[in-house]
Coordinates of C-alpha atoms in Angstrom, one line a residue:
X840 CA -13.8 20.0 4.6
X841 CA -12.8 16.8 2.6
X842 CA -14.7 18.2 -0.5
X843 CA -15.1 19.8 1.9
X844 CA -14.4 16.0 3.1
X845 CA -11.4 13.1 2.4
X846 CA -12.9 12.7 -1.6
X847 CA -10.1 9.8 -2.7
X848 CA -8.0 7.9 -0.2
X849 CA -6.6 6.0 -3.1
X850 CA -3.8 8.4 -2.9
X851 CA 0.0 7.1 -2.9
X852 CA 0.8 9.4 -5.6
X853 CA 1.1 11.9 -2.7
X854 CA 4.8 10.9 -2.1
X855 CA 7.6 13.4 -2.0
X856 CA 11.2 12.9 -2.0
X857 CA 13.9 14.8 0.1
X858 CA 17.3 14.6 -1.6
X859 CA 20.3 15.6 -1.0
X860 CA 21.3 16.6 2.8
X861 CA 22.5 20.2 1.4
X862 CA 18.7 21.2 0.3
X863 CA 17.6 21.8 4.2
X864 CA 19.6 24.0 6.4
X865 CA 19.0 23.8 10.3
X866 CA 15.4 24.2 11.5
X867 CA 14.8 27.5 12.9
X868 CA 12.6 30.7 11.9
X869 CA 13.4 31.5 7.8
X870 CA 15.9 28.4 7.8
X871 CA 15.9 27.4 3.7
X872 CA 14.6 24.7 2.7
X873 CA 15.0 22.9 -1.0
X874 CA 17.0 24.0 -4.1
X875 CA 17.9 27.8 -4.2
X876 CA 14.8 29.5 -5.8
X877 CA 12.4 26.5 -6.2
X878 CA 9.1 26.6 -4.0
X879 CA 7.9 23.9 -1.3
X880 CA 5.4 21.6 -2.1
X881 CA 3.1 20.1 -0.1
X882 CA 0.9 17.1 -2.2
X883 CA -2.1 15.9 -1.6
X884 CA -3.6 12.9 -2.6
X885 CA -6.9 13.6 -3.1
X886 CA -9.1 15.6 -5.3
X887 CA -9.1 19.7 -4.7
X888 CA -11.2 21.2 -2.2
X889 CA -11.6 18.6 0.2
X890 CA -10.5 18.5 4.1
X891 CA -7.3 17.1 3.4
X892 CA -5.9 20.0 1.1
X893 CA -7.6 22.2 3.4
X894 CA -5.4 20.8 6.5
X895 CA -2.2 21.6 4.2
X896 CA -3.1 25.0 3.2
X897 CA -3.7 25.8 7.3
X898 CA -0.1 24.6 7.8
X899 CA 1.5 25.9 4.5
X900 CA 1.2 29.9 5.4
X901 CA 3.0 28.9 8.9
X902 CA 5.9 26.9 7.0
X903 CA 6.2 29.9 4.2
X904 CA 6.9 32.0 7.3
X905 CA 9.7 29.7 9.1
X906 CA 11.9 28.8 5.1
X907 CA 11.1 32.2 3.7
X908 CA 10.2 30.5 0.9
X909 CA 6.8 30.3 -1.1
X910 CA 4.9 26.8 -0.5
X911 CA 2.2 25.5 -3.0
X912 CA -0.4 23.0 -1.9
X913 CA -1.1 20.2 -5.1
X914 CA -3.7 17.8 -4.9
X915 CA -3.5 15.1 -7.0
X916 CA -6.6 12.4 -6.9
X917 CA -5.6 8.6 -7.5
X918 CA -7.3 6.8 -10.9
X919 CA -6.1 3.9 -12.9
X920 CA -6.9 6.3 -16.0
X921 CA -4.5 8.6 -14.6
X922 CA -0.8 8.7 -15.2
X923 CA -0.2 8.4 -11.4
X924 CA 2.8 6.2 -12.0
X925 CA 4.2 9.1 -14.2
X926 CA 3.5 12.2 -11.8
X927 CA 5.3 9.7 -8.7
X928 CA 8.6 9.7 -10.4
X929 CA 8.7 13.0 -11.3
X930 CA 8.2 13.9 -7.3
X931 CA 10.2 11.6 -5.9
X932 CA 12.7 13.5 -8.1
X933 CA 12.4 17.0 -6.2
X934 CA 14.3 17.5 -3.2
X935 CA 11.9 20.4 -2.0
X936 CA 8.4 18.0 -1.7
X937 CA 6.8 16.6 0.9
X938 CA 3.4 14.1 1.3
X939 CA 0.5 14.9 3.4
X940 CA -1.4 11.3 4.2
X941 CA -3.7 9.2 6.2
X942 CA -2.7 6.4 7.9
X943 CA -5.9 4.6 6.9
X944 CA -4.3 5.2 3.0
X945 CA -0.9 3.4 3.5
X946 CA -1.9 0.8 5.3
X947 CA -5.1 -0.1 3.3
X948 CA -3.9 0.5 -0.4
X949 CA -2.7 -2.7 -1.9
X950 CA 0.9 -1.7 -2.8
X951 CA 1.8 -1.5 -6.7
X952 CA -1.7 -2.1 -7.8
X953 CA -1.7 2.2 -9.3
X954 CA 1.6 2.6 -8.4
X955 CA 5.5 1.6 -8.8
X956 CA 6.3 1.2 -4.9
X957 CA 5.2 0.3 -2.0
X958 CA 3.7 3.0 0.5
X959 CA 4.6 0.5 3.7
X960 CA 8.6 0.7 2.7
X961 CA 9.3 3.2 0.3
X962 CA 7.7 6.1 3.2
X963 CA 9.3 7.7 5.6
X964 CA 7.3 9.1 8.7
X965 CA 8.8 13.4 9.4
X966 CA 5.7 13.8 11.7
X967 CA 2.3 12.9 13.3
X968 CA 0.5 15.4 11.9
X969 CA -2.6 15.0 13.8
X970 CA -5.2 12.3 14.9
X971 CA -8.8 11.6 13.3
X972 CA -11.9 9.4 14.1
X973 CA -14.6 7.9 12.2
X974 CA -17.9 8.8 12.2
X975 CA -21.7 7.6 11.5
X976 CA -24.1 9.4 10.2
X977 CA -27.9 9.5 9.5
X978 CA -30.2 12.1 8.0
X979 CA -31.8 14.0 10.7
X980 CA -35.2 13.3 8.8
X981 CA -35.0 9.7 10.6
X982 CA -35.6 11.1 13.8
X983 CA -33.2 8.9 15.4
X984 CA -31.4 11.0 18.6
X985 CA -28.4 8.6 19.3
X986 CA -26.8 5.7 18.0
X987 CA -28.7 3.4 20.4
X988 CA -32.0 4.6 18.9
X989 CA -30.0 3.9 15.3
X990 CA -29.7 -0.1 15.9
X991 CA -32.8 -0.4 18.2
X992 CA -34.2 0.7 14.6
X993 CA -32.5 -1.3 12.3
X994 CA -33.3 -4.4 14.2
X995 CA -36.7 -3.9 14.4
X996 CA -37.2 -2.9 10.6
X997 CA -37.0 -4.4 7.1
X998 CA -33.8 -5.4 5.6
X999 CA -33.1 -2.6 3.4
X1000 CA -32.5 -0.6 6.7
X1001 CA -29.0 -2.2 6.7
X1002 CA -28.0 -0.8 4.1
X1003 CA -25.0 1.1 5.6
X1004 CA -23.1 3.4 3.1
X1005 CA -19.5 4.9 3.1
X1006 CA -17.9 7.6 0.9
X1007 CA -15.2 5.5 -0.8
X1008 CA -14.7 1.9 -1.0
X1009 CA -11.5 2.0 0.8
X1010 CA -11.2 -1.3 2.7
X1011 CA -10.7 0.6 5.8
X1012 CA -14.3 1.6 6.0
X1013 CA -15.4 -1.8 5.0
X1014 CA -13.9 -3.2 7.7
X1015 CA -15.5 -0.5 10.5
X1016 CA -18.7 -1.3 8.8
X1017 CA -17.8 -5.3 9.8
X1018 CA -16.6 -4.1 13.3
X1019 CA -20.3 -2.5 13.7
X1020 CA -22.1 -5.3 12.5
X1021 CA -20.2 -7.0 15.2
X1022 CA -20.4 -5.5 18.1
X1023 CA -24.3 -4.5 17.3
X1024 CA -25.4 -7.8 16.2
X1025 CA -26.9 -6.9 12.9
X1026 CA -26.3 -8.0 9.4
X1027 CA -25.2 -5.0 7.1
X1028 CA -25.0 -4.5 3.7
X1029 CA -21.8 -1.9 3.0
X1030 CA -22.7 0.2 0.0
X1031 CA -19.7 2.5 -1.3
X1032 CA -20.1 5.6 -2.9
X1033 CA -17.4 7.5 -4.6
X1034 CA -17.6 10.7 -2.3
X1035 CA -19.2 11.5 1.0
X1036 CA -21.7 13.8 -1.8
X1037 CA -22.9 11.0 -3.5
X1038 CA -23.2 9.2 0.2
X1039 CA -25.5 12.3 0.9
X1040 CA -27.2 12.2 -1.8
X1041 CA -28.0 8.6 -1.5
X1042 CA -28.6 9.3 2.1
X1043 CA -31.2 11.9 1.2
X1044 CA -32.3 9.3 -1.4
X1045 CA -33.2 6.9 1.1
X1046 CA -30.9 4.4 -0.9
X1047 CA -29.1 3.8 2.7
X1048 CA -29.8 4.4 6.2
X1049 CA -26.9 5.5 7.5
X1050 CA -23.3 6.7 6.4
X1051 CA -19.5 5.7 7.7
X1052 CA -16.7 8.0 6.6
X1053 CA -13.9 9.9 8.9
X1054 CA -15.1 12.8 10.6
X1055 CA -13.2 15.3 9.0
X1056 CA -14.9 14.2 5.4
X1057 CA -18.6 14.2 7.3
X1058 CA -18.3 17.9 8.7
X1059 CA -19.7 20.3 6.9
X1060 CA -22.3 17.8 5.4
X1061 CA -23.0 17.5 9.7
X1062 CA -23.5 20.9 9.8
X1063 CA -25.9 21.8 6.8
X1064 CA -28.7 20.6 9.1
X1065 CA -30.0 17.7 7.1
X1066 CA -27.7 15.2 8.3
X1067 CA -26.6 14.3 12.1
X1068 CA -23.8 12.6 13.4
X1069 CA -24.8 10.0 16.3
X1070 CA -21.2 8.3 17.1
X1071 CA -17.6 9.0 16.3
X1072 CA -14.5 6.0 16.6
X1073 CA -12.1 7.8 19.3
X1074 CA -10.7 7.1 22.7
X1075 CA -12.4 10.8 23.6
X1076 CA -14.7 12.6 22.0
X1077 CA -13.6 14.8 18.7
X1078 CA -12.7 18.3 19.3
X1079 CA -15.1 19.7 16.9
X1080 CA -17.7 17.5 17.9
X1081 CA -17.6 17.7 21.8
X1082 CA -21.8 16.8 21.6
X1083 CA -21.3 13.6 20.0
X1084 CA -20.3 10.6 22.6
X1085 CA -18.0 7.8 21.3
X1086 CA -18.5 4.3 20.8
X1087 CA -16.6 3.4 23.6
X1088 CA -18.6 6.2 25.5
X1089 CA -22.0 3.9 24.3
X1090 CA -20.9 0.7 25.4
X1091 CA -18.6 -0.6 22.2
X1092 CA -15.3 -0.2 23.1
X1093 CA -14.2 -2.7 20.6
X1094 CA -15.3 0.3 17.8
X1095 CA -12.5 2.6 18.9
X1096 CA -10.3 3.6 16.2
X1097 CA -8.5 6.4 16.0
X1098 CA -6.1 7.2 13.1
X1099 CA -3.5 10.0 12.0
X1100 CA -2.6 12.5 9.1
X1101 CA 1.3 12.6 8.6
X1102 CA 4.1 14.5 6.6
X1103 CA 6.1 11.6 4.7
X1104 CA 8.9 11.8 2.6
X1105 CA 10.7 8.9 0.3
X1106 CA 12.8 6.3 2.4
X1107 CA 15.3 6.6 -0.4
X1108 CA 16.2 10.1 1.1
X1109 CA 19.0 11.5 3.2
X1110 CA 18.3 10.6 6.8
X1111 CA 19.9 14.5 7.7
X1112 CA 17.5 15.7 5.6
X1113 CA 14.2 13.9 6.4
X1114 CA 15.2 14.6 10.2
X1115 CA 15.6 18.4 9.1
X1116 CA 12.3 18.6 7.9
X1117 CA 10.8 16.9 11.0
X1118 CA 12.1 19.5 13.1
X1119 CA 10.8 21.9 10.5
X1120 CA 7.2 21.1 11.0
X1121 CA 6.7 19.9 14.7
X1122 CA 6.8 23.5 16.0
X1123 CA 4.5 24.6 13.4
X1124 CA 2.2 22.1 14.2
X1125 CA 2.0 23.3 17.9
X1126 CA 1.3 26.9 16.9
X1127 CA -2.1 27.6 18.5
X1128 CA -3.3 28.9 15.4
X1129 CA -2.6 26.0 13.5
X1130 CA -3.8 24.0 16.5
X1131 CA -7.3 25.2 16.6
X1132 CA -7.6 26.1 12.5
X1133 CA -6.9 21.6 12.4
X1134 CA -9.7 21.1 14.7
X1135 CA -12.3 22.8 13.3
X1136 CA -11.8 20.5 10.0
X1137 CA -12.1 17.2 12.2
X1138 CA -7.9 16.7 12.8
X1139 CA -6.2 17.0 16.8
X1140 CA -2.8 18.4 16.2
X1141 CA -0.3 15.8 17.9
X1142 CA 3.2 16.3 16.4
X1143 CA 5.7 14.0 17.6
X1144 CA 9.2 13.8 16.7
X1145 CA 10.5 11.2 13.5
X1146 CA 11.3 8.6 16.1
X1147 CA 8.1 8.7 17.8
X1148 CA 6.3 8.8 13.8
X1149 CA 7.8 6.1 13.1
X1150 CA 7.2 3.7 15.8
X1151 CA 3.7 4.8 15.8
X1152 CA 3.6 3.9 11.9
X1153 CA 4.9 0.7 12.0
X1154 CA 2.1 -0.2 15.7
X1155 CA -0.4 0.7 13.3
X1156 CA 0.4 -1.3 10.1
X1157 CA 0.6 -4.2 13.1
X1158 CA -3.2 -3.0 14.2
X1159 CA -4.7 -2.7 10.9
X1160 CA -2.9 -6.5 9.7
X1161 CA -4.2 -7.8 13.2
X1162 CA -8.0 -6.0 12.7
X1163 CA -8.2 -7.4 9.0
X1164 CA -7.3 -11.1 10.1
X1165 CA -10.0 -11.3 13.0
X1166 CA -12.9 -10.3 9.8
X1167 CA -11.0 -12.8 6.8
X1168 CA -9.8 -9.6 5.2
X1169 CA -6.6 -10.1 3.4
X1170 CA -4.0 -7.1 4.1
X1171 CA -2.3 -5.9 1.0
X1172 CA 0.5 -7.5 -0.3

């Protein structure tokens, strides 16, 4: 998972366009979807291998099936070096593309700073794809059971105990880190790494204490044995990880958070044909095969309807401007 893990969330570049209302017949099994002859694409924003690509290919094989038409799953990781600007318009171009992303991504990526629109307007929700949670983690080495044991620890050791990494310095994370320092009373330090690897690795190091990163990106590193998950961010426990409790569970409510994966398309497209592709991919979403392949990499399949997406968008651009402004964050712009 998301490198098995989330390994760039810097990932706007992940936006496809639907144009053109005659590309997408009616949704129903082997409906067409796109030009005559051209694949589906599904892009990712993030670098090959990891959880989020993995979540697309579960879900690609079931669309194949429903368009009769091949899919291909592109990942594309976001870099000021890279020509991201260049690759954007040449998808918001195809009328057969869709976007796989985070909520976390669009809300906390500063709009135009890698590329030439904004996420927050130039998106269009199709569907919830599922919901996610954050996660801490510590190497089992530590010897610390829970997350109690975790702070009882860091208050009564040295400072460089509070050194609390994450696996990409996407401003999300920072914040959580703040929300835990918070509600647990202790100063941290937030180090950043540039993949939950390199977090391992500093982990293993003893460089930091502990790690923050979503649970789907922390997974497998959870279940090599070396590291251990004491806590995850949602209103109930994670699927996968039914033997971890929640913050809320452990007495900090104020640490629920709880975001979502979603299909988005360009705003500049054909209402009739973004609504097509919404009722494309909820039912496929609620296959139980899909279901339970999504929550063994970290995601709870929740598709809703475009309306519903939408709505739930726009609440959580509100949460994230409201969550930033009670730590003297400054949203994007």
């Amino acid at each position: 998972m998301m490198e098995k893990a989330l390994l760039r969330r810097r990932s706007l570049l992940v936006l496809g366009s639907l144009c053109g209302a005659s590309l997408i017949l009616p949704s129903r099994v082997h409906a067409q979807a796109g030009p005559p002859g051209k694949a589906l694409r599904i892009l990712v924003g993030f670098s090959a291998g990891g959880g989020a690509e993995q979540m697309a290919r579960a879900i690609a094989p079931r669309l194949e099936l429903r368009t009769s038409r091949h899919v291909t799953v592109e990942n594309k990781a976001s870099d000021k070096n890279e020509p991201a600007g260049e690759f954007m318009s040449k998808a918001l171009t195809e009328g057969s593309v869709v976007a796989f992303l985070p909520t976390t991504t669009i809300a906390m990526t500063p709009p135009r700073e890698i590329f030439p629109f904004d996420s927050r307007s130039d998106l269009v929700p199709l569907t919830m794809a599922g919901t996610f949670q954050v996660a801490l983690i510590v190497p089992r080495a530590a010897n610390l059971a829970t997350f109690a044991d975790y702070i009882a620890w860091l208050k009564a050791g040295p400072p460089e105990r509070r050194r609390l990494g994450t696996s990409s310095a996407d401003p999300y994370l920072k914040l959580y880190a703040m929300m835990i320092a918070r509600e647990c009373g202790v100063d941290l330090e937030v180090v950043p790494h540039k993949t939950s690897s390199r977090l391992v690795a500093a982990l293993k190091a003893g460089s930091v204490s502990a790690g923050i990163s979503s649970v789907p990106t922390l997974l497998d590193h959870n279940r090599d044995g070396a590291m251990k998950i004491l806590m995850t961010s949602g209103a109930k426990r994670a699927t996968v990880l039914r033997d971890v409790a929640t913050a809320a569970e452990l007495g900090f409510p104020n640490l629920e958070l709880q975001e979502w994966y979603g299909f988005f398309a360009s705003s500049a497209s054909p209402p009739a044909v973004a609504a097509e592709w919404s009722r494309l991919l909820q039912p496929i979403l609620l296959e139980p095969e899909v279901v339970a392949q999504l929550a063994t990499l970290g995601l709870d399949a929740a598709p809703t309807t475009q309306e519903e997406a939408t709505t739930l968008f726009k609440a959580r651009l509100k949460i994230w401007a409201e969550k930033t402004a009670a730590f003297g964050m400054k949203m994007p712009e």
